[in-house]
Coordinates of C-alpha atoms in Angstrom, one line a residue:
M1 CA -24.0 2.9 10.8
R2 CA -20.7 2.0 12.4
R3 CA -19.2 3.9 14.8
Y4 CA -15.2 4.6 14.7
E5 CA -13.4 4.5 17.8
D6 CA -10.3 4.4 19.0
T7 CA -9.0 3.4 22.4
Y8 CA -6.4 3.3 24.6
K9 CA -6.1 -0.6 24.0
Q10 CA -6.2 -0.1 20.0
K11 CA -3.2 2.1 20.9
G12 CA -1.8 0.8 23.1
L13 CA -2.2 -2.9 21.1
R14 CA -0.6 -1.0 17.7
K15 CA 2.4 0.4 20.0
Q16 CA 3.6 -3.8 20.4
L17 CA 3.0 -4.5 16.9
V18 CA 5.1 -1.3 15.5
D19 CA 7.7 -2.8 18.0
S20 CA 7.2 -5.8 16.3
I21 CA 8.1 -5.0 13.2
R22 CA 10.8 -2.8 14.2
Q23 CA 12.5 -5.7 15.4
K24 CA 11.9 -7.9 12.3
G25 CA 14.0 -5.4 10.6
I26 CA 12.1 -1.9 9.8
T27 CA 14.7 0.7 10.5
D28 CA 12.8 4.3 9.2
E29 CA 11.4 5.6 11.8
N30 CA 9.2 7.9 9.6
V31 CA 7.2 4.2 8.3
L32 CA 6.7 3.2 12.0
A33 CA 5.1 6.3 13.8
A34 CA 2.5 5.5 10.4
I35 CA 2.1 2.3 11.1
G36 CA 1.6 3.6 14.8
N37 CA -0.6 6.6 13.5
I38 CA -2.9 5.0 11.6
P39 CA -6.1 2.3 13.6
R40 CA -5.8 -0.9 11.7
H41 CA -9.0 -1.4 12.9
F42 CA -10.6 1.2 11.6
F43 CA -9.8 -0.7 8.1
L44 CA -11.5 -4.8 8.7
D45 CA -14.4 -6.2 9.3
T46 CA -15.8 -6.0 12.8
A47 CA -15.5 -9.3 13.6
F48 CA -11.2 -9.5 13.5
E49 CA -11.6 -5.9 15.1
S50 CA -10.2 -8.0 18.7
I51 CA -7.0 -9.2 16.3
A52 CA -6.6 -6.3 14.4
Y53 CA -2.7 -6.2 15.6
D54 CA -1.9 -8.5 14.9
D55 CA 1.2 -9.2 11.9
R56 CA -0.3 -10.7 9.4
A57 CA -2.6 -10.5 6.4
F58 CA -6.5 -10.8 7.1
P59 CA -9.2 -10.6 4.3
I60 CA -11.4 -8.0 3.2
G61 CA -13.2 -10.1 0.4
E62 CA -13.0 -10.3 -3.3
G63 CA -11.4 -12.3 -3.0
Q64 CA -8.5 -9.8 -1.3
T65 CA -5.9 -9.4 1.8
I66 CA -5.4 -5.7 3.5
S67 CA -1.3 -7.4 3.8
Q68 CA 0.6 -8.1 6.6
P69 CA 1.6 -5.1 8.4
Y70 CA 5.3 -5.7 7.9
T71 CA 4.4 -6.0 4.3
V72 CA 3.8 -2.2 4.1
A73 CA 6.1 -1.4 6.1
Y74 CA 9.0 -3.2 4.2
Q75 CA 7.4 -1.8 0.5
T76 CA 6.7 2.0 2.3
Q77 CA 10.6 2.1 3.5
L78 CA 12.6 0.4 -0.3
L79 CA 10.1 2.9 -2.0
E80 CA 12.2 5.4 -0.1
P81 CA 10.2 7.7 0.0
R82 CA 10.1 11.7 0.5
P83 CA 7.2 14.2 1.7
F84 CA 5.2 16.2 -1.4
E85 CA 6.4 13.0 -4.0
K86 CA 3.8 12.0 -6.4
I87 CA 3.1 8.2 -5.7
L88 CA 1.1 5.7 -7.7
E89 CA -0.2 2.8 -6.1
I90 CA -1.8 -0.1 -7.6
G91 CA -4.3 -2.3 -6.0
T92 CA -5.9 0.0 -3.0
G93 CA -7.4 -3.2 -2.0
S94 CA -8.8 -2.0 1.8
G95 CA -7.5 0.9 1.9
Y96 CA -4.8 0.7 4.1
Q97 CA -1.4 1.2 2.2
A98 CA -2.8 4.4 0.9
C99 CA -3.3 5.7 3.6
V100 CA 0.3 4.5 4.8
L101 CA 1.3 6.5 2.1
A102 CA -1.4 9.7 2.7
E103 CA 0.1 10.2 6.1
L104 CA 3.3 10.0 5.6
K105 CA 2.7 13.1 3.6
L106 CA 2.9 11.5 0.0
N107 CA 0.4 12.9 -3.1
V108 CA -0.1 9.1 -3.4
F109 CA -2.8 7.9 -6.2
T110 CA -4.3 5.0 -6.0
I111 CA -6.3 2.5 -8.4
E112 CA -8.9 0.0 -7.1
R113 CA -10.0 -3.1 -10.0
Q114 CA -12.7 -4.3 -7.5
K115 CA -15.7 -1.9 -7.9
R116 CA -17.2 -3.4 -4.8
L117 CA -13.6 -2.2 -2.7
F118 CA -13.5 0.9 -4.6
D119 CA -17.1 1.5 -3.3
Q120 CA -16.3 0.6 -0.2
V121 CA -13.5 2.5 0.0
K122 CA -14.6 6.2 -1.9
A123 CA -17.4 6.1 1.1
F124 CA -15.1 5.0 3.8
P125 CA -15.0 7.9 6.4
F126 CA -11.8 8.4 7.7
K127 CA -9.9 8.6 4.3
S128 CA -11.4 12.5 4.7
K129 CA -8.2 12.3 6.4
Y130 CA -5.8 12.4 4.2
P131 CA -7.0 15.4 1.1
N132 CA -3.8 14.1 -1.0
L133 CA -4.9 10.7 -1.4
R134 CA -6.3 10.2 -4.7
L135 CA -8.7 7.4 -5.8
F136 CA -9.3 6.5 -9.3
Y137 CA -11.3 2.8 -10.5
G138 CA -9.4 1.4 -13.5
D139 CA -6.8 -1.6 -14.8
G140 CA -3.8 -1.7 -12.3
Y141 CA -1.8 -3.0 -15.9
E142 CA -2.8 1.0 -17.0
G143 CA -2.2 3.4 -14.9
L144 CA -2.9 7.3 -15.7
P145 CA -1.0 8.2 -18.0
S146 CA -3.2 11.4 -17.1
Y147 CA -1.6 11.4 -14.3
A148 CA 1.9 11.0 -14.8
P149 CA 5.1 11.1 -14.5
F150 CA 5.3 9.6 -10.9
D151 CA 8.2 9.6 -8.7
K152 CA 7.4 6.1 -7.3
V153 CA 4.7 3.4 -7.7
L154 CA 3.7 0.9 -5.1
V155 CA 2.5 -2.5 -6.2
T156 CA 0.3 -4.7 -4.0
A157 CA -0.6 -7.6 -5.7
A158 CA 2.1 -10.6 -7.4
A159 CA 2.9 -9.1 -11.3
P160 CA 3.8 -12.6 -13.1
H161 CA 5.5 -9.9 -15.1
I162 CA 7.0 -6.1 -14.8
P163 CA 4.5 -3.7 -15.8
E164 CA 6.2 -1.6 -18.5
K165 CA 3.7 1.7 -18.3
L166 CA 3.8 1.8 -15.0
V167 CA 8.1 1.7 -15.9
Q168 CA 6.9 4.8 -18.6
Q169 CA 5.4 6.7 -16.7
L170 CA 7.9 6.6 -13.8
K171 CA 9.5 10.1 -13.7
I172 CA 13.1 9.2 -14.7
G173 CA 15.4 8.8 -11.7
G174 CA 12.1 8.0 -10.2
K175 CA 11.3 4.5 -8.5
M176 CA 9.2 0.8 -8.8
V177 CA 8.7 -1.2 -5.9
I178 CA 6.8 -4.2 -7.0
P179 CA 7.0 -8.4 -5.5
V180 CA 7.5 -10.3 -8.9
G181 CA 7.2 -14.0 -10.3
G182 CA 4.4 -17.4 -10.1
Q183 CA 1.0 -17.6 -8.3
E184 CA 2.6 -19.5 -4.6
V185 CA 6.0 -16.9 -4.0
Q186 CA 6.8 -13.6 -5.8
R187 CA 10.0 -11.7 -4.8
M188 CA 10.4 -8.1 -4.1
L189 CA 11.8 -5.8 -6.1
R190 CA 12.7 -1.8 -6.1
I191 CA 13.1 -0.9 -10.3
T192 CA 14.8 2.7 -10.5
K193 CA 14.2 4.7 -13.4
I194 CA 17.9 5.2 -15.2
S195 CA 16.5 6.5 -19.0
D196 CA 13.4 6.2 -21.1
T197 CA 15.1 3.3 -22.4
E198 CA 17.2 2.3 -18.9
T199 CA 16.3 0.5 -15.8
E200 CA 17.7 -0.7 -12.6
Q201 CA 16.5 -3.4 -10.6
E202 CA 17.3 -4.2 -6.9
L203 CA 16.2 -8.3 -5.5
F204 CA 15.0 -8.2 -2.0
D205 CA 12.7 -10.8 -0.2
N206 CA 10.3 -13.7 -1.4
F207 CA 6.7 -12.5 -0.1
S208 CA 3.5 -13.7 -1.0
F209 CA 0.8 -11.8 -2.0
V210 CA -2.6 -12.0 -3.9
P211 CA -2.6 -11.7 -8.4
M212 CA -2.1 -8.7 -10.4
L213 CA -5.1 -8.8 -12.9
A214 CA -5.8 -6.8 -16.2
G215 CA -9.2 -5.0 -16.6
K216 CA -12.1 -4.3 -14.7
K217 CA -14.8 -6.3 -12.5

C-alpha cells in the first residue's frame, strides 16, 4: 500500500512552485496559499514524484492529465471564489483542482465521466481532509441539476461550445470559467449570468486542455 509522506524537501519545492506562478501573474494570495498547502505529488504516480513540482501537466491515465499548477491557479483566480460558495467542477481528473477549491473553503461538487478515475479519487486517502468535497460519476454536459443552483462553475476540459445546461444551473450573478475552442487551442472565458436569458462574456488567455466529452465511460 502506498505511503503518503510530505517531506521538507517537497514543501520547499512547493514553495518554489508558488513563487514561480506568482511571477507569472497570479496575484490572489489565497489561491497561492492553497497551492502551497496541497502536496501535488500525492496526486501523481510515484514515478513522477521527483518532478511533481515542475510547473507542467502530467498524464494520469485514461487519456487525461493533471493540469499545470499555473493553469489551476489561473482558472481558480478567474473564478473569484469566496468561502462557503457552492461550486460545480466539471472534470475531476486526479482530484487536484477539486482539492484546491476545497482548501479555499468552498463547497465543491465535482463530476468525472471516467469510472476508473472516479474510483481512484473516491479511494484517495487525502480527500478525507475535505468534508466539503463531494464526488459524482456522470456526464459533465448534464451538470448536477438536482443540486443546482451553483454560485460558480469551473470546467477543466476544452468545450467546443458553452454548455447551456451548465449556464442554467448557475445562480443569477454566478460565474462560469471555461476553456472554449478547438482541439489544439482554446480561449479561457468567464461567463457571468445576468438573468435567466442573458449572460456576459469576458475573454482571457489561450490554453490547451484535453477535450470535454459527453456521456460516461
